[in-house]
PDB file of C-alpha atoms in Angstrom:
ATOM      1  CA  MET A   1       0.127   0.220   0.053  1.00 45.00           C
ATOM      2  CA  THR A   2       1.533   3.817  -0.861  1.00 44.00           C
ATOM      3  CA  HIS A   3       1.617   6.357   2.288  1.00 42.00           C
ATOM      4  CA  ALA A   4      -1.072   7.699  -0.065  1.00 38.00           C
ATOM      5  CA  LYS A   5      -3.166   5.223   0.072  1.00 39.00           C
ATOM      6  CA  SER A   6      -2.147   4.463   3.248  1.00 43.00           C
ATOM      7  CA  LEU A   7      -3.498   8.188   4.273  1.00 41.00           C
ATOM      8  CA  ALA A   8      -6.508   7.491   2.701  1.00 40.00           C
ATOM      9  CA  LEU A   9      -7.463   4.587   4.804  1.00 45.00           C
ATOM     10  CA  LEU A  10      -6.878   6.417   8.059  1.00 44.00           C
ATOM     11  CA  LEU A  11      -8.833   9.352   7.370  1.00 39.00           C
ATOM     12  CA  LEU A  12     -11.529   8.490   5.689  1.00 39.00           C
ATOM     13  CA  VAL A  13     -11.799   5.495   9.023  1.00 41.00           C
ATOM     14  CA  PRO A  14     -13.943   7.063  11.945  1.00 39.00           C
ATOM     15  CA  LEU A  15     -12.528   5.319  15.154  1.00 39.00           C
ATOM     16  CA  THR A  16     -16.230   4.203  15.128  1.00 37.00           C
ATOM     17  CA  ALA A  17     -16.159   1.546  12.271  1.00 41.00           C
ATOM     18  CA  ILE A  18     -13.049  -0.472  14.583  1.00 40.00           C
ATOM     19  CA  ALA A  19     -14.183  -4.154  14.104  1.00 42.00           C
ATOM     20  CA  PRO A  20     -14.055  -5.091  18.269  1.00 40.00           C
ATOM     21  CA  VAL A  21     -12.920  -8.544  18.874  1.00 40.00           C
ATOM     22  CA  ARG A  22     -14.959 -11.240  19.786  1.00 39.00           C
ATOM     23  CA  ALA A  23     -11.960 -14.129  20.838  1.00 42.00           C
ATOM     24  CA  ALA A  24     -11.334 -14.186  24.428  1.00 46.00           C
ATOM     25  CA  ALA A  25      -8.613 -11.901  26.476  1.00 55.00           C
ATOM     26  CA  PRO A  26      -4.993 -14.342  25.929  1.00 57.00           C
ATOM     27  CA  GLN A  27      -6.393 -14.959  21.739  1.00 62.00           C
ATOM     28  CA  ALA A  28      -5.995 -11.466  21.937  1.00 61.00           C
ATOM     29  CA  ASP A  29      -3.063 -11.273  23.206  1.00 87.00           C
ATOM     30  CA  ALA A  30      -1.677 -13.805  20.503  1.00 90.00           C
ATOM     31  CA  LYS A  31      -3.364 -11.158  17.642  1.00 94.00           C
ATOM     32  CA  ALA A  32      -1.312  -8.624  19.092  1.00 94.00           C
ATOM     33  CA  GLU A  33       1.912 -10.200  19.185  1.00 93.00           C
ATOM     34  CA  GLU A  34       1.439 -11.964  16.036  1.00 95.00           C
ATOM     35  CA  VAL A  35       0.856  -8.077  14.070  1.00 96.00           C
ATOM     36  CA  LEU A  36       3.897  -6.866  16.288  1.00 95.00           C
ATOM     37  CA  ASN A  37       6.382  -9.285  15.391  1.00 95.00           C
ATOM     38  CA  ALA A  38       5.744  -8.725  11.416  1.00 96.00           C
ATOM     39  CA  ALA A  39       5.779  -5.134  12.341  1.00 97.00           C
ATOM     40  CA  ARG A  40       8.940  -5.557  13.855  1.00 96.00           C
ATOM     41  CA  THR A  41      10.179  -7.982  10.445  1.00 96.00           C
ATOM     42  CA  ALA A  42       8.726  -5.175   8.230  1.00 96.00           C
ATOM     43  CA  LEU A  43      11.184  -1.960  10.251  1.00 96.00           C
ATOM     44  CA  GLY A  44      14.575  -3.995  10.600  1.00 95.00           C
ATOM     45  CA  GLY A  45      13.614  -7.391  12.336  1.00 94.00           C
ATOM     46  CA  GLY A  46      13.104  -8.112  15.991  1.00 89.00           C
ATOM     47  CA  ALA A  47      16.891  -8.796  15.922  1.00 92.00           C
ATOM     48  CA  ALA A  48      17.893  -5.251  15.068  1.00 94.00           C
ATOM     49  CA  LEU A  49      15.355  -3.526  17.113  1.00 94.00           C
ATOM     50  CA  ALA A  50      16.261  -5.163  19.990  1.00 92.00           C
ATOM     51  CA  LYS A  51      19.695  -3.843  19.690  1.00 95.00           C
ATOM     52  CA  VAL A  52      18.122   0.058  20.410  1.00 96.00           C
ATOM     53  CA  GLN A  53      18.460   0.919  23.771  1.00 96.00           C
ATOM     54  CA  SER A  54      18.673   4.716  23.283  1.00 97.00           C
ATOM     55  CA  ALA A  55      18.140   7.089  20.756  1.00 98.00           C
ATOM     56  CA  THR A  56      18.685  10.964  20.143  1.00 98.00           C
ATOM     57  CA  VAL A  57      15.959  12.634  17.624  1.00 98.00           C
ATOM     58  CA  THR A  58      16.718  15.787  15.990  1.00 98.00           C
ATOM     59  CA  GLY A  59      14.171  18.279  13.762  1.00 97.00           C
ATOM     60  CA  SER A  60      11.793  21.187  13.928  1.00 96.00           C
ATOM     61  CA  THR A  61       7.922  21.465  15.108  1.00 94.00           C
ATOM     62  CA  ARG A  62       5.317  23.661  13.621  1.00 92.00           C
ATOM     63  CA  ARG A  63       2.458  23.785  15.859  1.00 86.00           C
ATOM     64  CA  ILE A  64      -0.625  25.530  14.442  1.00 81.00           C
ATOM     65  CA  MET A  65      -2.965  27.404  17.151  1.00 69.00           C
ATOM     66  CA  GLY A  66      -6.024  29.091  15.230  1.00 66.00           C
ATOM     67  CA  GLU A  67      -4.656  31.588  12.973  1.00 69.00           C
ATOM     68  CA  ARG A  68      -1.665  31.721  14.217  1.00 73.00           C
ATOM     69  CA  GLU A  69       1.855  28.785  13.647  1.00 79.00           C
ATOM     70  CA  LEU A  70       4.109  28.382  16.133  1.00 81.00           C
ATOM     71  CA  SER A  71       7.784  26.593  15.173  1.00 87.00           C
ATOM     72  CA  SER A  72      10.989  25.129  17.450  1.00 91.00           C
ATOM     73  CA  ASP A  73      14.030  22.823  17.818  1.00 94.00           C
ATOM     74  CA  VAL A  74      13.746  20.202  19.310  1.00 96.00           C
ATOM     75  CA  THR A  75      15.836  17.079  20.410  1.00 97.00           C
ATOM     76  CA  LEU A  76      14.244  14.480  21.731  1.00 97.00           C
ATOM     77  CA  ASP A  77      16.175  11.537  23.996  1.00 98.00           C
ATOM     78  CA  ILE A  78      15.022   8.857  25.472  1.00 98.00           C
ATOM     79  CA  LEU A  79      17.483   6.015  27.103  1.00 97.00           C
ATOM     80  CA  LEU A  80      14.903   3.075  27.268  1.00 95.00           C
ATOM     81  CA  PRO A  81      13.225   1.733  29.009  1.00 93.00           C
ATOM     82  CA  ASP A  82      12.124   4.816  31.341  1.00 94.00           C
ATOM     83  CA  LYS A  83      13.793   7.416  30.597  1.00 96.00           C
ATOM     84  CA  PHE A  84      12.594  10.893  27.931  1.00 97.00           C
ATOM     85  CA  LYS A  85      13.853  13.805  27.470  1.00 97.00           C
ATOM     86  CA  ARG A  86      12.380  17.003  25.329  1.00 96.00           C
ATOM     87  CA  THR A  87      14.520  20.414  24.581  1.00 95.00           C
ATOM     88  CA  GLU A  88      12.355  22.726  22.643  1.00 93.00           C
ATOM     89  CA  GLU A  89      14.363  25.927  21.514  1.00 90.00           C
ATOM     90  CA  MET A  90      10.271  28.040  20.241  1.00 82.00           C
ATOM     91  CA  SER A  91      10.888  32.211  18.953  1.00 72.00           C
ATOM     92  CA  PHE A  92       7.806  33.835  18.624  1.00 64.00           C
ATOM     93  CA  GLY A  93       8.415  36.307  16.076  1.00 60.00           C
ATOM     94  CA  GLN A  94      10.590  39.411  15.683  1.00 61.00           C
ATOM     95  CA  GLY A  95       9.399  41.373  19.798  1.00 59.00           C
ATOM     96  CA  GLY A  96       8.781  38.384  20.873  1.00 60.00           C
ATOM     97  CA  PRO A  97       9.628  35.735  23.707  1.00 66.00           C
ATOM     98  CA  SER A  98      12.434  33.042  23.169  1.00 74.00           C
ATOM     99  CA  VAL A  99      11.333  30.263  24.633  1.00 80.00           C
ATOM    100  CA  THR A 100      13.306  27.122  26.039  1.00 87.00           C
ATOM    101  CA  ARG A 101      11.619  24.223  27.534  1.00 89.00           C
ATOM    102  CA  VAL A 102      13.118  21.556  29.023  1.00 93.00           C
ATOM    103  CA  SER A 103      10.660  18.071  30.472  1.00 93.00           C
ATOM    104  CA  ALA A 104      11.994  15.067  31.355  1.00 95.00           C
ATOM    105  CA  VAL A 105      10.660  11.410  32.703  1.00 94.00           C
ATOM    106  CA  ASN A 106      13.207  10.088  34.728  1.00 95.00           C
ATOM    107  CA  GLY A 107      11.816   6.128  36.194  1.00 92.00           C
ATOM    108  CA  SER A 108       9.006   7.371  38.505  1.00 88.00           C
ATOM    109  CA  GLU A 109       9.790  11.358  38.367  1.00 92.00           C
ATOM    110  CA  VAL A 110       8.778  13.764  36.046  1.00 93.00           C
ATOM    111  CA  TRP A 111       9.816  17.293  35.520  1.00 93.00           C
ATOM    112  CA  ASP A 112       9.392  20.252  33.585  1.00 89.00           C
ATOM    113  CA  ASP A 113      12.030  23.022  33.661  1.00 88.00           C
ATOM    114  CA  GLY A 114      12.568  26.396  31.418  1.00 77.00           C
ATOM    115  CA  THR A 115      13.813  30.135  30.431  1.00 75.00           C
ATOM    116  CA  ASN A 116      12.528  32.550  28.722  1.00 67.00           C
ATOM    117  CA  ARG A 117      14.355  35.899  26.980  1.00 62.00           C
ATOM    118  CA  GLY A 118      13.962  38.809  25.009  1.00 58.00           C
ATOM    119  CA  GLY A 119      10.450  39.983  27.473  1.00 54.00           C
ATOM    120  CA  GLY A 120       7.006  38.998  26.524  1.00 49.00           C
ATOM    121  CA  ALA A 121       4.669  35.992  27.268  1.00 48.00           C
ATOM    122  CA  ILE A 122       2.621  32.596  26.659  1.00 49.00           C
ATOM    123  CA  PHE A 123       0.055  32.215  28.775  1.00 47.00           C
ATOM    124  CA  MET A 124      -1.521  28.296  27.783  1.00 47.00           C
ATOM    125  CA  ARG A 125      -3.808  26.399  29.525  1.00 45.00           C
ATOM    126  CA  GLY A 126      -4.176  23.072  31.413  1.00 43.00           C
ATOM    127  CA  PRO A 127      -6.608  20.755  32.656  1.00 40.00           C
ATOM    128  CA  ASN A 128      -6.944  22.459  35.240  1.00 34.00           C
ATOM    129  CA  GLY A 129      -7.396  26.236  34.374  1.00 34.00           C
ATOM    130  CA  PRO A 130      -4.585  29.317  32.993  1.00 33.00           C
ATOM    131  CA  GLY A 131      -1.051  29.530  33.296  1.00 32.00           C
ATOM    132  CA  ALA A 132       2.117  32.274  33.253  1.00 31.00           C
ATOM    133  CA  GLY A 133       4.979  32.304  31.885  1.00 34.00           C
ATOM    134  CA  ALA A 134       7.227  30.362  29.106  1.00 34.00           C
ATOM    135  CA  ALA A 135       8.382  27.198  29.886  1.00 36.00           C
ATOM    136  CA  GLY A 136       4.430  26.113  29.560  1.00 40.00           C
ATOM    137  CA  PRO A 137       1.512  24.641  29.140  1.00 39.00           C
ATOM    138  CA  GLY A 138      -0.789  24.887  31.459  1.00 42.00           C
ATOM    139  CA  GLY A 139       0.140  25.579  34.211  1.00 48.00           C
ATOM    140  CA  PRO A 140      -2.258  26.307  37.576  1.00 48.00           C
ATOM    141  CA  GLY A 141      -3.272  28.888  38.628  1.00 48.00           C
ATOM    142  CA  GLY A 142      -2.836  32.333  36.815  1.00 48.00           C
ATOM    143  CA  PRO A 143      -1.525  36.377  35.763  1.00 47.00           C
ATOM    144  CA  GLY A 144      -2.419  37.930  39.653  1.00 48.00           C
ATOM    145  CA  ARG A 145      -3.964  35.343  42.360  1.00 52.00           C
ATOM    146  CA  GLU A 146      -1.212  32.282  43.480  1.00 62.00           C
ATOM    147  CA  PRO A 147      -2.627  28.253  42.793  1.00 65.00           C
ATOM    148  CA  THR A 148      -4.365  27.203  45.276  1.00 75.00           C
ATOM    149  CA  GLU A 149      -2.998  23.498  46.928  1.00 78.00           C
ATOM    150  CA  GLU A 150      -5.228  21.850  44.871  1.00 79.00           C
ATOM    151  CA  GLU A 151      -4.551  23.335  41.539  1.00 70.00           C
ATOM    152  CA  ARG A 152      -0.986  22.295  42.535  1.00 72.00           C
ATOM    153  CA  ALA A 153      -1.163  18.091  42.649  1.00 78.00           C
ATOM    154  CA  ARG A 154      -3.739  18.890  39.718  1.00 75.00           C
ATOM    155  CA  PHE A 155      -1.563  20.331  37.571  1.00 74.00           C
ATOM    156  CA  LYS A 156       1.474  17.674  38.648  1.00 79.00           C
ATOM    157  CA  GLN A 157      -0.877  15.163  37.251  1.00 81.00           C
ATOM    158  CA  PHE A 158      -1.565  16.360  34.532  1.00 79.00           C
ATOM    159  CA  GLN A 159       2.084  16.695  33.623  1.00 81.00           C
ATOM    160  CA  GLU A 160       3.306  13.608  34.617  1.00 86.00           C
ATOM    161  CA  ARG A 161       0.711  11.678  32.626  1.00 86.00           C
ATOM    162  CA  ARG A 162       1.865  14.146  29.590  1.00 86.00           C
ATOM    163  CA  MET A 163       5.360  13.093  29.653  1.00 91.00           C
ATOM    164  CA  LYS A 164       4.758   9.416  30.897  1.00 92.00           C
ATOM    165  CA  GLY A 165       1.986   9.976  27.910  1.00 92.00           C
ATOM    166  CA  GLU A 166       4.854  11.032  25.029  1.00 94.00           C
ATOM    167  CA  ARG A 167       7.871   8.490  26.577  1.00 94.00           C
ATOM    168  CA  ALA A 168       5.308   5.322  25.682  1.00 94.00           C
ATOM    169  CA  ARG A 169       4.009   6.557  22.417  1.00 95.00           C
ATOM    170  CA  TYR A 170       7.474   7.466  21.257  1.00 96.00           C
ATOM    171  CA  SER A 171       8.782   3.815  22.492  1.00 95.00           C
ATOM    172  CA  LEU A 172       6.220   2.351  20.419  1.00 95.00           C
ATOM    173  CA  ILE A 173       6.302   4.684  17.112  1.00 95.00           C
ATOM    174  CA  TRP A 174      10.152   4.571  16.854  1.00 96.00           C
ATOM    175  CA  PHE A 175      10.509   0.454  18.104  1.00 95.00           C
ATOM    176  CA  LEU A 176       6.994  -1.072  18.438  1.00 95.00           C
ATOM    177  CA  LYS A 177       8.701  -1.188  22.643  1.00 94.00           C
ATOM    178  CA  THR A 178       6.196  -1.156  25.222  1.00 92.00           C
ATOM    179  CA  ASP A 179       5.909  -1.957  29.042  1.00 88.00           C
ATOM    180  CA  ALA A 180       2.523  -2.306  28.245  1.00 91.00           C
ATOM    181  CA  PRO A 181      -0.368  -4.320  28.007  1.00 91.00           C
ATOM    182  CA  VAL A 182      -1.663  -4.854  24.574  1.00 93.00           C
ATOM    183  CA  THR A 183      -4.606  -6.395  22.848  1.00 94.00           C
ATOM    184  CA  TYR A 184      -5.710  -6.811  19.182  1.00 94.00           C
ATOM    185  CA  ALA A 185      -9.165  -4.068  19.038  1.00 93.00           C
ATOM    186  CA  GLY A 186      -9.825  -4.945  15.985  1.00 93.00           C
ATOM    187  CA  VAL A 187      -9.299  -4.402  11.447  1.00 94.00           C
ATOM    188  CA  ALA A 188     -10.054  -0.683  10.600  1.00 93.00           C
ATOM    189  CA  GLU A 189     -11.225  -0.752   6.713  1.00 88.00           C
ATOM    190  CA  ALA A 190     -11.526   1.526   3.970  1.00 76.00           C
ATOM    191  CA  PRO A 191     -11.410   1.437  -0.148  1.00 78.00           C
ATOM    192  CA  ASP A 192      -7.904   1.562  -0.242  1.00 78.00           C
ATOM    193  CA  GLY A 193      -7.624  -1.646   2.285  1.00 84.00           C
ATOM    194  CA  LYS A 194      -7.532  -2.405   6.354  1.00 92.00           C
ATOM    195  CA  ALA A 195      -5.598  -1.858   9.089  1.00 95.00           C
ATOM    196  CA  ASP A 196      -5.002  -4.289  12.855  1.00 95.00           C
ATOM    197  CA  VAL A 197      -5.830  -2.111  15.027  1.00 96.00           C
ATOM    198  CA  LEU A 198      -3.712  -2.543  18.874  1.00 96.00           C
ATOM    199  CA  GLU A 199      -4.622  -1.097  21.596  1.00 95.00           C
ATOM    200  CA  PHE A 200      -2.076  -0.461  24.561  1.00 95.00           C
ATOM    201  CA  LYS A 201      -2.879   0.333  27.991  1.00 93.00           C
ATOM    202  CA  PRO A 202       0.767   2.451  29.650  1.00 91.00           C
ATOM    203  CA  GLU A 203       0.044   2.976  33.199  1.00 88.00           C
ATOM    204  CA  GLY A 204      -0.157   6.372  34.370  1.00 85.00           C
ATOM    205  CA  ALA A 205      -0.536   7.725  30.605  1.00 87.00           C
ATOM    206  CA  SER A 206      -3.787   7.765  28.604  1.00 89.00           C
ATOM    207  CA  PRO A 207      -4.378   4.509  26.410  1.00 93.00           C
ATOM    208  CA  MET A 208      -3.856   4.229  22.731  1.00 95.00           C
ATOM    209  CA  LYS A 209      -4.226   2.779  19.765  1.00 96.00           C
ATOM    210  CA  LEU A 210      -1.857   1.660  16.737  1.00 97.00           C
ATOM    211  CA  PHE A 211      -2.880   1.313  13.054  1.00 96.00           C
ATOM    212  CA  ILE A 212      -0.581  -1.049  11.464  1.00 96.00           C
ATOM    213  CA  ASP A 213      -1.116  -2.220   7.456  1.00 95.00           C
ATOM    214  CA  GLN A 214      -2.362  -5.895   6.732  1.00 95.00           C
ATOM    215  CA  GLN A 215      -0.494  -6.032   3.331  1.00 94.00           C
ATOM    216  CA  SER A 216       3.191  -3.974   4.358  1.00 94.00           C
ATOM    217  CA  HIS A 217       3.246  -4.378   8.244  1.00 96.00           C
ATOM    218  CA  GLN A 218       4.037  -1.025   8.348  1.00 95.00           C
ATOM    219  CA  PRO A 219       2.825   1.297  11.683  1.00 95.00           C
ATOM    220  CA  LEU A 220       0.487   4.074   9.908  1.00 93.00           C
ATOM    221  CA  MET A 221      -1.088   6.153  12.268  1.00 94.00           C
ATOM    222  CA  LEU A 222      -1.852   6.326  16.434  1.00 96.00           C
ATOM    223  CA  THR A 223      -4.615   7.503  18.542  1.00 95.00           C
ATOM    224  CA  TYR A 224      -5.169   8.680  22.183  1.00 94.00           C
ATOM    225  CA  GLU A 225      -6.918  10.737  24.284  1.00 90.00           C
ATOM    226  CA  GLY A 226      -5.712  14.537  25.923  1.00 85.00           C
ATOM    227  CA  VAL A 227      -6.579  17.791  26.664  1.00 78.00           C
ATOM    228  CA  LEU A 228      -6.564  20.009  23.589  1.00 73.00           C
ATOM    229  CA  PRO A 229      -4.386  23.032  24.968  1.00 65.00           C
ATOM    230  CA  ARG A 230      -5.106  26.667  23.761  1.00 58.00           C
ATOM    231  CA  MET A 231      -3.004  30.064  24.487  1.00 55.00           C
ATOM    232  CA  ILE A 232      -2.651  33.277  24.553  1.00 52.00           C
ATOM    233  CA  MET A 233       0.587  34.908  23.455  1.00 51.00           C
ATOM    234  CA  ARG A 234       1.896  39.026  24.334  1.00 49.00           C
ATOM    235  CA  ARG A 235       4.457  40.916  23.619  1.00 48.00           C
ATOM    236  CA  GLN A 236       7.071  42.736  25.831  1.00 48.00           C
ATOM    237  CA  GLY A 237       5.020  43.868  28.469  1.00 49.00           C
ATOM    238  CA  GLU A 238       1.426  43.289  27.650  1.00 55.00           C
ATOM    239  CA  ARG A 239      -0.483  40.622  29.299  1.00 58.00           C
ATOM    240  CA  PRO A 240      -3.790  39.103  28.696  1.00 57.00           C
ATOM    241  CA  THR A 241      -7.315  40.717  29.466  1.00 65.00           C
ATOM    242  CA  PRO A 242      -8.916  39.655  32.645  1.00 67.00           C
ATOM    243  CA  GLU A 243     -11.947  38.770  30.529  1.00 69.00           C
ATOM    244  CA  GLU A 244      -8.935  36.785  29.110  1.00 60.00           C
ATOM    245  CA  ILE A 245      -8.518  35.434  31.557  1.00 60.00           C
ATOM    246  CA  GLU A 246     -11.627  34.214  33.488  1.00 63.00           C
ATOM    247  CA  LYS A 247     -13.009  33.426  29.681  1.00 62.00           C
ATOM    248  CA  MET A 248      -9.786  30.582  30.092  1.00 59.00           C
ATOM    249  CA  ARG A 249     -10.735  29.517  33.936  1.00 63.00           C
ATOM    250  CA  LYS A 250     -14.763  29.523  33.013  1.00 64.00           C
ATOM    251  CA  GLU A 251     -14.229  27.016  30.251  1.00 68.00           C
ATOM    252  CA  PRO A 252     -13.833  23.199  30.591  1.00 67.00           C
ATOM    253  CA  PRO A 253     -11.005  21.518  29.299  1.00 69.00           C
ATOM    254  CA  GLN A 254     -11.712  20.366  25.631  1.00 74.00           C
ATOM    255  CA  GLN A 255     -11.059  16.123  25.909  1.00 82.00           C
ATOM    256  CA  VAL A 256      -9.987  15.386  22.222  1.00 89.00           C
ATOM    257  CA  THR A 257      -9.352  12.256  20.415  1.00 92.00           C
ATOM    258  CA  PHE A 258      -5.541  12.891  19.086  1.00 93.00           C
ATOM    259  CA  GLU A 259      -4.124  10.867  15.408  1.00 94.00           C
ATOM    260  CA  VAL A 260      -1.279  10.968  15.474  1.00 95.00           C
ATOM    261  CA  HIS A 261       0.311  10.107  11.634  1.00 95.00           C
ATOM    262  CA  PHE A 262       3.643   8.633  10.331  1.00 94.00           C
ATOM    263  CA  SER A 263       5.080   8.760   6.964  1.00 95.00           C
ATOM    264  CA  GLU A 264       8.367   9.660   5.853  1.00 96.00           C
ATOM    265  CA  TYR A 265       9.572   5.944   6.261  1.00 96.00           C
ATOM    266  CA  LYS A 266      13.708   6.111   5.473  1.00 96.00           C
ATOM    267  CA  LYS A 267      15.967   3.301   7.058  1.00 96.00           C
ATOM    268  CA  VAL A 268      19.199   4.400   9.842  1.00 97.00           C
ATOM    269  CA  ASP A 269      21.108   1.665  10.651  1.00 95.00           C
ATOM    270  CA  GLY A 270      19.376  -0.726   8.756  1.00 94.00           C
ATOM    271  CA  VAL A 271      15.833   0.004  10.583  1.00 96.00           C
ATOM    272  CA  LEU A 272      12.808   1.558   8.916  1.00 97.00           C
ATOM    273  CA  LEU A 273      12.324   5.052  11.285  1.00 97.00           C
ATOM    274  CA  PRO A 274       9.637   7.191  10.048  1.00 97.00           C
ATOM    275  CA  HIS A 275      11.073  10.901   9.156  1.00 98.00           C
ATOM    276  CA  LEU A 276       7.495  13.066   9.515  1.00 97.00           C
ATOM    277  CA  ILE A 277       5.161  12.297  12.297  1.00 97.00           C
ATOM    278  CA  SER A 278       2.228  14.697  12.090  1.00 96.00           C
ATOM    279  CA  GLN A 279      -0.598  14.861  14.619  1.00 94.00           C
ATOM    280  CA  SER A 280      -4.134  16.380  13.990  1.00 92.00           C
ATOM    281  CA  VAL A 281      -7.459  16.606  15.805  1.00 90.00           C
ATOM    282  CA  ASN A 282     -11.032  16.349  13.884  1.00 85.00           C
ATOM    283  CA  GLY A 283      -8.988  16.311  10.062  1.00 84.00           C
ATOM    284  CA  ASN A 284      -7.367  19.314  11.464  1.00 88.00           C
ATOM    285  CA  VAL A 285      -3.923  19.350  11.458  1.00 90.00           C
ATOM    286  CA  SER A 286      -2.109  21.053  14.617  1.00 89.00           C
ATOM    287  CA  GLU A 287       1.593  20.085  14.965  1.00 92.00           C
ATOM    288  CA  GLU A 288       4.040  18.778  12.611  1.00 95.00           C
ATOM    289  CA  PHE A 289       7.483  17.558  13.576  1.00 96.00           C
ATOM    290  CA  THR A 290      10.342  17.165  10.830  1.00 98.00           C
ATOM    291  CA  ILE A 291      12.856  14.759  11.640  1.00 98.00           C
ATOM    292  CA  GLU A 292      16.860  16.222  10.220  1.00 98.00           C
ATOM    293  CA  LYS A 293      18.406  13.408  12.445  1.00 98.00           C
ATOM    294  CA  TYR A 294      18.335   9.602  14.174  1.00 98.00           C
ATOM    295  CA  LYS A 295      21.649   8.842  16.075  1.00 98.00           C
ATOM    296  CA  LEU A 296      20.846   4.997  17.334  1.00 98.00           C
ATOM    297  CA  ASN A 297      22.131   4.373  20.392  1.00 97.00           C
ATOM    298  CA  SER A 298      23.507   7.202  21.361  1.00 97.00           C
ATOM    299  CA  PRO A 299      25.628   7.432  24.391  1.00 97.00           C
ATOM    300  CA  LEU A 300      22.748   8.484  27.077  1.00 97.00           C
ATOM    301  CA  LYS A 301      23.337   7.890  30.597  1.00 96.00           C
ATOM    302  CA  ALA A 302      21.406   8.083  33.268  1.00 95.00           C
ATOM    303  CA  ALA A 303      22.524  11.225  34.983  1.00 96.00           C
ATOM    304  CA  ASP A 304      21.417  13.211  31.334  1.00 96.00           C
ATOM    305  CA  PHE A 305      17.633  13.155  32.697  1.00 97.00           C
ATOM    306  CA  GLU A 306      18.346  14.636  36.222  1.00 95.00           C
ATOM    307  CA  LYS A 307      17.062  18.495  36.340  1.00 91.00           C
ATOM    308  CA  LYS A 308      19.980  20.485  37.122  1.00 82.00           C
ATOM    309  CA  GLY A 309      20.093  21.487  39.906  1.00 72.00           C
ATOM    310  CA  SER A 310      17.523  18.809  42.269  1.00 59.00           C
TER     311      SER A 310
END
């Protein structure tokens, strides 16, 4: 199946079209393992994937938020089985802030840090209210008031779920590695072909479904549930109006289904890897990650994932 046809398959098939599996759990698990093994072979073989224990991935991200487009340079570090770090450098146009943000999962610990250069501010909304600061997104409380202890706890829980989910998704997208229970969830059908659907339930993160082409056995798309981020940007000296802040605070978080598509596969050290990862909501692209370089088995150490100064 060609790349274009693969995308057509997945874009045309609503999630409700996935046929449920009637088999008992052991049979469903056996089918899931069969599909995973075929996919591992398609990506270069189980032995080649098993040799990968770490990776450093660099590229650029383009986010589409309403009428705005934000670009950033991204470095992702992953050290299997439980360490992941995202370093993102964002510029918001002439006169706007420049932001470096680092988020990491270090075993059971999750942390987030950031710096702001050039003035200005970014106000981003998480699941419990808007927050101010360059490190975004979704800090508790908001400009003009301190967050409550309950808001702090809910925000920390949201951050942990977000980052643990990101670690689990990239481990699966790149190397088909997971420590989560997996079951066979059915078949997605379209005029162009069919895709097997596997469901994963990682600990501390949202469940996700992985779509694998039945002909090529190549992973095509992953879906998961999450909160749709919203953002207000201001130049130096400007702040959101009280009306904007109150609107963000009162409006409930919008829970959506994210669709993450993988394409432009190329071989890297014998492993077939996607070089374009795009995310969409309701059929509209919200983010594109163009990968410039993979460095497999990069010399990462556990200390690289510890928060500086901690």
